[in-house]
XYZ file of N, CA, C and O in Angstrom:
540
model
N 0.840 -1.179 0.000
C 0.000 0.000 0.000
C 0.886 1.244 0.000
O 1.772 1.220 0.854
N 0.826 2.438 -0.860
C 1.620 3.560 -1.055
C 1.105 4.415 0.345
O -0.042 4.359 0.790
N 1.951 5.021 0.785
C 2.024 5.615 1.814
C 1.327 6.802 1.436
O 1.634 7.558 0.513
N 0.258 6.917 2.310
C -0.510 8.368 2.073
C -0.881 9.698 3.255
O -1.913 10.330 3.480
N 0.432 9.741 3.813
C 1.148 10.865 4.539
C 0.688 11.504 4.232
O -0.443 11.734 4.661
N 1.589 12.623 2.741
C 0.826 13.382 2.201
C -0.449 13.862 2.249
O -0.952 14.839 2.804
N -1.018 12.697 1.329
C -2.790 13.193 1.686
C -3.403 13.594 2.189
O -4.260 14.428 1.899
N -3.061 12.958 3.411
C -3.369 13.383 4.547
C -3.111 14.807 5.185
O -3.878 15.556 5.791
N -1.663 14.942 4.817
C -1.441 16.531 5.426
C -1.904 17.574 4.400
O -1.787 18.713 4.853
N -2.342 17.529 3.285
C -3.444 17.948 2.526
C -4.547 18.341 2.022
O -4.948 19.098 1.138
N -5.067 17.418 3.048
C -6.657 17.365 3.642
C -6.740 17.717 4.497
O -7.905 18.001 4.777
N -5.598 18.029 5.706
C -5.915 18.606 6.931
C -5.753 20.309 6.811
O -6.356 21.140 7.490
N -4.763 20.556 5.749
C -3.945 22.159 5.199
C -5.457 22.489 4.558
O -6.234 23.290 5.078
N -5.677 21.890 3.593
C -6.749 22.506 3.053
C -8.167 22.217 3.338
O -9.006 22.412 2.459
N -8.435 21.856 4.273
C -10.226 21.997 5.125
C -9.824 22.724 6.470
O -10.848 23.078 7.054
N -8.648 23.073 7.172
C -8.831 23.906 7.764
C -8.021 25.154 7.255
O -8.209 26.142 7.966
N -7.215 25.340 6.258
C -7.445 26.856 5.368
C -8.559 27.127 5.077
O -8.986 28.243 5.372
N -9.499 26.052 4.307
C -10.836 27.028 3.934
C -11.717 27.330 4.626
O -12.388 28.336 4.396
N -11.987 26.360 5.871
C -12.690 26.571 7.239
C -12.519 28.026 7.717
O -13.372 28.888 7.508
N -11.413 28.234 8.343
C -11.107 29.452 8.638
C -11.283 30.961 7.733
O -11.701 32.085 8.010
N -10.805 30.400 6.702
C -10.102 31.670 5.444
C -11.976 32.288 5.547
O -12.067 33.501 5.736
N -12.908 31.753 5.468
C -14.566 31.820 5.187
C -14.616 32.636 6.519
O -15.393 33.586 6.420
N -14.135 32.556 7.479
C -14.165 33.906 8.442
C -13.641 34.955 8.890
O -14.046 35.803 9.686
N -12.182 34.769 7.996
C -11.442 36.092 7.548
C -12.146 36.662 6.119
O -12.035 37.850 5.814
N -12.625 36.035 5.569
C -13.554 36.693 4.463
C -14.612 37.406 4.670
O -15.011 38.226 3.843
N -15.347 37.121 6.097
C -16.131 37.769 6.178
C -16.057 39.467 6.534
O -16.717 40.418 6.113
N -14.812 39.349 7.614
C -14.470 40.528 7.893
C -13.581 41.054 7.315
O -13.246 42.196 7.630
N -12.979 40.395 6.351
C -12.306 41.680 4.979
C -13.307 42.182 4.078
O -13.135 43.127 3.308
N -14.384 41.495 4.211
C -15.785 42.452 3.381
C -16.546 43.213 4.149
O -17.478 43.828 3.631
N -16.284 43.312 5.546
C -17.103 43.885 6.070
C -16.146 44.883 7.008
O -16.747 45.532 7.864
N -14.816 45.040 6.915
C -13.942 45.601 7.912
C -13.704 45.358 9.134
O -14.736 44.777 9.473
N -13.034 45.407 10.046
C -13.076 44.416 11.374
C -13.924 45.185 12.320
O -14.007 46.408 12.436
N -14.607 44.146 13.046
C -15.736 44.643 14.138
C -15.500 45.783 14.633
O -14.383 46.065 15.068
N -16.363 46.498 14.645
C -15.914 47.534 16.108
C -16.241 46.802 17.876
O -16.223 47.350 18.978
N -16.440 45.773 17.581
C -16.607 44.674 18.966
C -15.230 44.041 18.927
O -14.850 43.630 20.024
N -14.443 43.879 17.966
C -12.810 43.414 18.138
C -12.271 44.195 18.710
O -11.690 44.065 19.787
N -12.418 45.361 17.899
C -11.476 46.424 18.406
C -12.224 46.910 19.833
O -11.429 47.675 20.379
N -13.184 46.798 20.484
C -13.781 47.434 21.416
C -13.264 46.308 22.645
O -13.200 46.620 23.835
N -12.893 44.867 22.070
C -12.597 43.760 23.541
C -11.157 44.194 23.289
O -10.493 44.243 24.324
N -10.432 44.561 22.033
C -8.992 44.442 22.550
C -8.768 45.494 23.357
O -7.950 45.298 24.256
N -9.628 47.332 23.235
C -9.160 47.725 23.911
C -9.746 47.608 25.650
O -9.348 48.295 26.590
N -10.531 46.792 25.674
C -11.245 46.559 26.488
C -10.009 45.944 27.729
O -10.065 45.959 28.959
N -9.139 45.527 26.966
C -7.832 44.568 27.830
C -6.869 45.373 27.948
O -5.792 44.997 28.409
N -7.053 46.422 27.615
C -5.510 47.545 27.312
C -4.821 47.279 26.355
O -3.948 48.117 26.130
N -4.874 46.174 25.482
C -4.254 46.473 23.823
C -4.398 47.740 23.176
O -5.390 48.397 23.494
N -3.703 48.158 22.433
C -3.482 48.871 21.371
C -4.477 48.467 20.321
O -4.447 47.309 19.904
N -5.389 49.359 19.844
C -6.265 49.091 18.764
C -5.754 48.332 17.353
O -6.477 47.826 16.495
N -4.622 48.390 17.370
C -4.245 47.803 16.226
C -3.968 46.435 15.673
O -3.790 46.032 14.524
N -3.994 45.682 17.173
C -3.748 44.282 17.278
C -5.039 43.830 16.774
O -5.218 42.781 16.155
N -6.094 44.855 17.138
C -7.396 44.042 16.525
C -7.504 43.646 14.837
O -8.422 42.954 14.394
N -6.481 44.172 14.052
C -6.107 44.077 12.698
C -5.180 42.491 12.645
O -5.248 41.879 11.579
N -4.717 42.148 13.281
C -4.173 41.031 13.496
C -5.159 40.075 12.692
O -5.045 39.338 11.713
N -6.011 40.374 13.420
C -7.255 38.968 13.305
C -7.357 38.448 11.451
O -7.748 37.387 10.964
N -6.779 39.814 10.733
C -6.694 39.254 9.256
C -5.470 38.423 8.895
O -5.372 37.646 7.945
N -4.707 38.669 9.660
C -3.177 37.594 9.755
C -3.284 36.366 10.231
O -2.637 35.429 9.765
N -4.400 36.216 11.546
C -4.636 34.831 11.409
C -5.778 34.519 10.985
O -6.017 33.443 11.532
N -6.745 34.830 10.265
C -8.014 34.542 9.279
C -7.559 34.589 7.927
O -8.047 33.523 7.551
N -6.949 35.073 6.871
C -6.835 35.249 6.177
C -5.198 35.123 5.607
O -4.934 34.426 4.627
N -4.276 35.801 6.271
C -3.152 35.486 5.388
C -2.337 33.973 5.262
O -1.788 33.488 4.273
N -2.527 33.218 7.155
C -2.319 32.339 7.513
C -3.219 31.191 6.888
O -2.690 30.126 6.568
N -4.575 31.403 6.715
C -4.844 29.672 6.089
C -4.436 30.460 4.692
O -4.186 29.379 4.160
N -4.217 31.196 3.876
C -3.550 31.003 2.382
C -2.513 30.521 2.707
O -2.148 29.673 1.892
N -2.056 30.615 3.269
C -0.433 29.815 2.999
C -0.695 28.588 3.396
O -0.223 27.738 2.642
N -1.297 28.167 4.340
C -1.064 26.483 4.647
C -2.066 25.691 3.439
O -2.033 24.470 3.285
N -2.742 26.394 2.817
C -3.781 26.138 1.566
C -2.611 26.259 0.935
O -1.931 25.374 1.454
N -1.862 26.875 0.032
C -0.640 26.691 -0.505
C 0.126 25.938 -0.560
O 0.604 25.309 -1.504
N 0.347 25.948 0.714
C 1.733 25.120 0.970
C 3.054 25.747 1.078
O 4.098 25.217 0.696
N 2.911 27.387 1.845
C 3.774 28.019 1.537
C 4.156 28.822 2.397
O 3.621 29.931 2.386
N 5.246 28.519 3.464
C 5.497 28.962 4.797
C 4.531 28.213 5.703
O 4.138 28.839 6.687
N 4.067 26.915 5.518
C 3.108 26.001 6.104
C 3.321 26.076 8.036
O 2.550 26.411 8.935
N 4.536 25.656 8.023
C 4.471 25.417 9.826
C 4.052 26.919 10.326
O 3.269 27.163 11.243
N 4.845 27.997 9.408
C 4.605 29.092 9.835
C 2.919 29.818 9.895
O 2.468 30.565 10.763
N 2.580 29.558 9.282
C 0.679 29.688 9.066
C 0.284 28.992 10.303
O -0.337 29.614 11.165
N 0.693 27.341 10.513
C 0.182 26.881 11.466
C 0.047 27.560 12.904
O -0.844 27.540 13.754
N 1.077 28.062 12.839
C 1.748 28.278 14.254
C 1.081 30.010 14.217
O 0.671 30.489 15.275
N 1.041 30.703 13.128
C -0.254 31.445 13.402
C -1.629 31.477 14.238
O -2.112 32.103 15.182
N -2.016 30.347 13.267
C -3.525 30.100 13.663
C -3.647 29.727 15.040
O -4.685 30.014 15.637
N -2.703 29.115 15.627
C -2.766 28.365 17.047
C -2.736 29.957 17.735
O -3.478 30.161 18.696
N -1.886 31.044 17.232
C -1.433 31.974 18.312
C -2.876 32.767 18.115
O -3.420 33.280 19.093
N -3.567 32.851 16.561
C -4.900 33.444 16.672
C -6.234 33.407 17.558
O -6.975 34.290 17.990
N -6.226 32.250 17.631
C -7.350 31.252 18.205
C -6.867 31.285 19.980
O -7.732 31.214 20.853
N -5.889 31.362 20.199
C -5.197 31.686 21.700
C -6.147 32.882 22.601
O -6.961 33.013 23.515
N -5.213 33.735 21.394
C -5.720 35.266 21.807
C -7.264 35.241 21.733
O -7.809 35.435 22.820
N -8.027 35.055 20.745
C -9.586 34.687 20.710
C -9.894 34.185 21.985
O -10.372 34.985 22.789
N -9.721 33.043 22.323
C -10.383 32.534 23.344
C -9.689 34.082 24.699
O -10.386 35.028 25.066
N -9.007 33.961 24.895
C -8.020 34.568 25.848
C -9.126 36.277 25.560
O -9.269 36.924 26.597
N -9.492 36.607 24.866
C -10.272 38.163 24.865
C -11.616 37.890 24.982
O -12.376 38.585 25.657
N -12.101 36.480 24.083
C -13.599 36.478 24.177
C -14.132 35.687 24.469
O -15.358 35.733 24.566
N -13.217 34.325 24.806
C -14.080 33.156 25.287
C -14.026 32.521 26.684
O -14.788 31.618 27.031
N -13.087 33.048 27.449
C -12.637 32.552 28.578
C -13.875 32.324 29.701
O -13.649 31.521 30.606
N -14.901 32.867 29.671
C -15.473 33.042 30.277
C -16.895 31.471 30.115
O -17.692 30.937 30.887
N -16.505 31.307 28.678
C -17.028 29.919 27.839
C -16.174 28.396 28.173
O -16.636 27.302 27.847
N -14.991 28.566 28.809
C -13.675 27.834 28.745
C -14.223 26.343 29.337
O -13.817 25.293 28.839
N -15.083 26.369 30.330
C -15.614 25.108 30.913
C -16.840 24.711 30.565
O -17.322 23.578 30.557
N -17.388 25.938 30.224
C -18.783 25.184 29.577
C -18.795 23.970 28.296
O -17.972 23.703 27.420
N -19.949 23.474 28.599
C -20.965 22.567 27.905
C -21.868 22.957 26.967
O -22.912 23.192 27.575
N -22.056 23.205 25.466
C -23.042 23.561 25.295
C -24.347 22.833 25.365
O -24.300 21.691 25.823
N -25.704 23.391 24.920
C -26.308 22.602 24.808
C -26.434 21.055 24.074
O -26.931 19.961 24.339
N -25.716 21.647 23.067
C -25.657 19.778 22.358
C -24.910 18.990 23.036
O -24.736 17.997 22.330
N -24.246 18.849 24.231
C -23.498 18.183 24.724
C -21.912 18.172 24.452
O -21.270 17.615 25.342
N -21.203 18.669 23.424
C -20.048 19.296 23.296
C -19.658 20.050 23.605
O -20.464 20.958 23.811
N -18.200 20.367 23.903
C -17.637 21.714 24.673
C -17.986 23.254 24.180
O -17.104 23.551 23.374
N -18.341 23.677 24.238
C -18.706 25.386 24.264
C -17.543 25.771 23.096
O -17.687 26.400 22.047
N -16.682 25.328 23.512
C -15.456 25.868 22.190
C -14.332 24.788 21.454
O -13.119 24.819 21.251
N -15.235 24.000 21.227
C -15.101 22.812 20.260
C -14.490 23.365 18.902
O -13.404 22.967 18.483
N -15.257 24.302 18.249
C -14.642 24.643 17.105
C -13.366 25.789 17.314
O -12.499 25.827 16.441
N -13.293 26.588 18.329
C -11.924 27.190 18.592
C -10.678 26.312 18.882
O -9.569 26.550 18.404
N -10.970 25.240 19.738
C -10.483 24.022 19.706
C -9.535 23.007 18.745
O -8.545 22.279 18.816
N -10.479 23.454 17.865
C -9.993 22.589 16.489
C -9.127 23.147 15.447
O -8.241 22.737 14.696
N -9.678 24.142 15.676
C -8.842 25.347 14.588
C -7.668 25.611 15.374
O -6.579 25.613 14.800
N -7.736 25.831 16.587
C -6.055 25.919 17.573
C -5.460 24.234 17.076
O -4.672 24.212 16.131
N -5.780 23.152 17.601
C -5.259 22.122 17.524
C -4.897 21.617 15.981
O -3.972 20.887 15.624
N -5.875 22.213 15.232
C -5.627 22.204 13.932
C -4.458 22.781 13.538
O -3.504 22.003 13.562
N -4.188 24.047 13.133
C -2.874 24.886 13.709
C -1.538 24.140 13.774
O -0.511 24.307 13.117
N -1.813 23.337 14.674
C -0.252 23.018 15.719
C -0.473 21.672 15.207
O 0.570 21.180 15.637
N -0.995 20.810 14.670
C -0.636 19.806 13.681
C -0.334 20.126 12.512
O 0.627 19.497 12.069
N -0.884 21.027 11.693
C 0.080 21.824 10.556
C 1.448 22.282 10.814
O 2.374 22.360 10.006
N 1.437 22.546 11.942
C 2.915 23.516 12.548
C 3.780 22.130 12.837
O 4.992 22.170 12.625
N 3.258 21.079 13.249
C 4.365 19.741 13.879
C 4.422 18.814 12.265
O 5.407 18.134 11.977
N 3.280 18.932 11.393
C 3.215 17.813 10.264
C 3.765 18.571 9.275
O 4.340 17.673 8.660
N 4.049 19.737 8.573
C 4.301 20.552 7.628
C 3.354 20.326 6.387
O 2.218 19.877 6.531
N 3.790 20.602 5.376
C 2.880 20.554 4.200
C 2.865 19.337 3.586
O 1.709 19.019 3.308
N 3.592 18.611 3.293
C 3.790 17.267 2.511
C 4.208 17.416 0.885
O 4.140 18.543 0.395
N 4.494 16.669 0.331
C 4.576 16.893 -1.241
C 3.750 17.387 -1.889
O 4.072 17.710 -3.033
N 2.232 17.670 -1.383
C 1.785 18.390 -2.428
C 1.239 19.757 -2.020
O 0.152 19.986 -1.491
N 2.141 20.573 -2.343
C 2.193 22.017 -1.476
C 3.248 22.339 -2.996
O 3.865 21.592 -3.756
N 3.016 24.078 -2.911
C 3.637 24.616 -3.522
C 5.034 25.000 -3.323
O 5.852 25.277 -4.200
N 5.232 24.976 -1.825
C 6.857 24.978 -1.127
C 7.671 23.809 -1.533
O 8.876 23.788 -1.783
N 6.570 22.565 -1.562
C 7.434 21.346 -1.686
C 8.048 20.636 -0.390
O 8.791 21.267 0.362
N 7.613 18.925 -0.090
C 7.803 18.933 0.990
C 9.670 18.887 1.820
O 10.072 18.162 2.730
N 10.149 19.579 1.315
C 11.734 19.300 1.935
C 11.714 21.018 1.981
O 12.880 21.384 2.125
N 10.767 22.217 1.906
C 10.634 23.075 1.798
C 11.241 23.716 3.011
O 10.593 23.254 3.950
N 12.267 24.648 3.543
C 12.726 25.281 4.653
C 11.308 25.125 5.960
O 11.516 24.544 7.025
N 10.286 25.589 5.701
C 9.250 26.057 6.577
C 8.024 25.286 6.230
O 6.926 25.491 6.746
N 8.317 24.244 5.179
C 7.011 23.215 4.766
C 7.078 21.962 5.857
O 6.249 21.053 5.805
């Protein structure tokens, strides 16, 4: 049986690039919340970090959709999804929702998602190529 590594890291690069990228899309068409910018400064950030959120929505799954600076995208998304929970969900962190899954199941996934892109790299079929410096 041919080894299907690859594939695999393929299918994981590209369903959670497009997962994500669909909610950096939303707010590059719509400009970023004034509720982003209102929790970051809500913490004493600098308004500008709330611009971040297109670096890990948007610039980060193109590249691991690529295949191009892959661990580096990964390791984005994990630090995106951090800060997310860490400004807006913490307060969600133990809950249950009603369906019986964790409250932040899908922040969850997209962090853990992340940091298996960041530990698996891109594989051979990426545009970096898998022996790629950062694939």
């Amino acid at each position: 049986m041919q080894n299907t590594d690859d594939l695999g890291k393929l299918l994981l690069r590209v369903s959670l690039g497009v997962l994500l990228l669909m909610h950096g899309t939303a707010k590059v068409m719509n400009g970023v919340p004034a509720g982003i910018i209102a929790n970051v400064l809500s913490h004493g950030w600098p308004a500008w970090i709330a611009y971040g959120v297109f670096i890990g929505e948007v610039l980060a799954p193109a590249l691991i959709i690529l295949g191009v600076l892959t661990r580096v995208g990964g390791l984005i998304i994990a630090f995106n999804m951090a800060v997310a929970v860490y400004l807006v969900h913490m307060p969600h962190l133990t809950e249950i929702a009603s369906t019986g899954g964790w409250r932040l199941a899908l922040q969850g996934m997209y962090f853990s998602g992340g940091l298996c892109v960041a530990l698996l790299g891109a594989g051979r079929f990426s545009l970096g190529g898998a022996r790629g410096r950062f694939n």
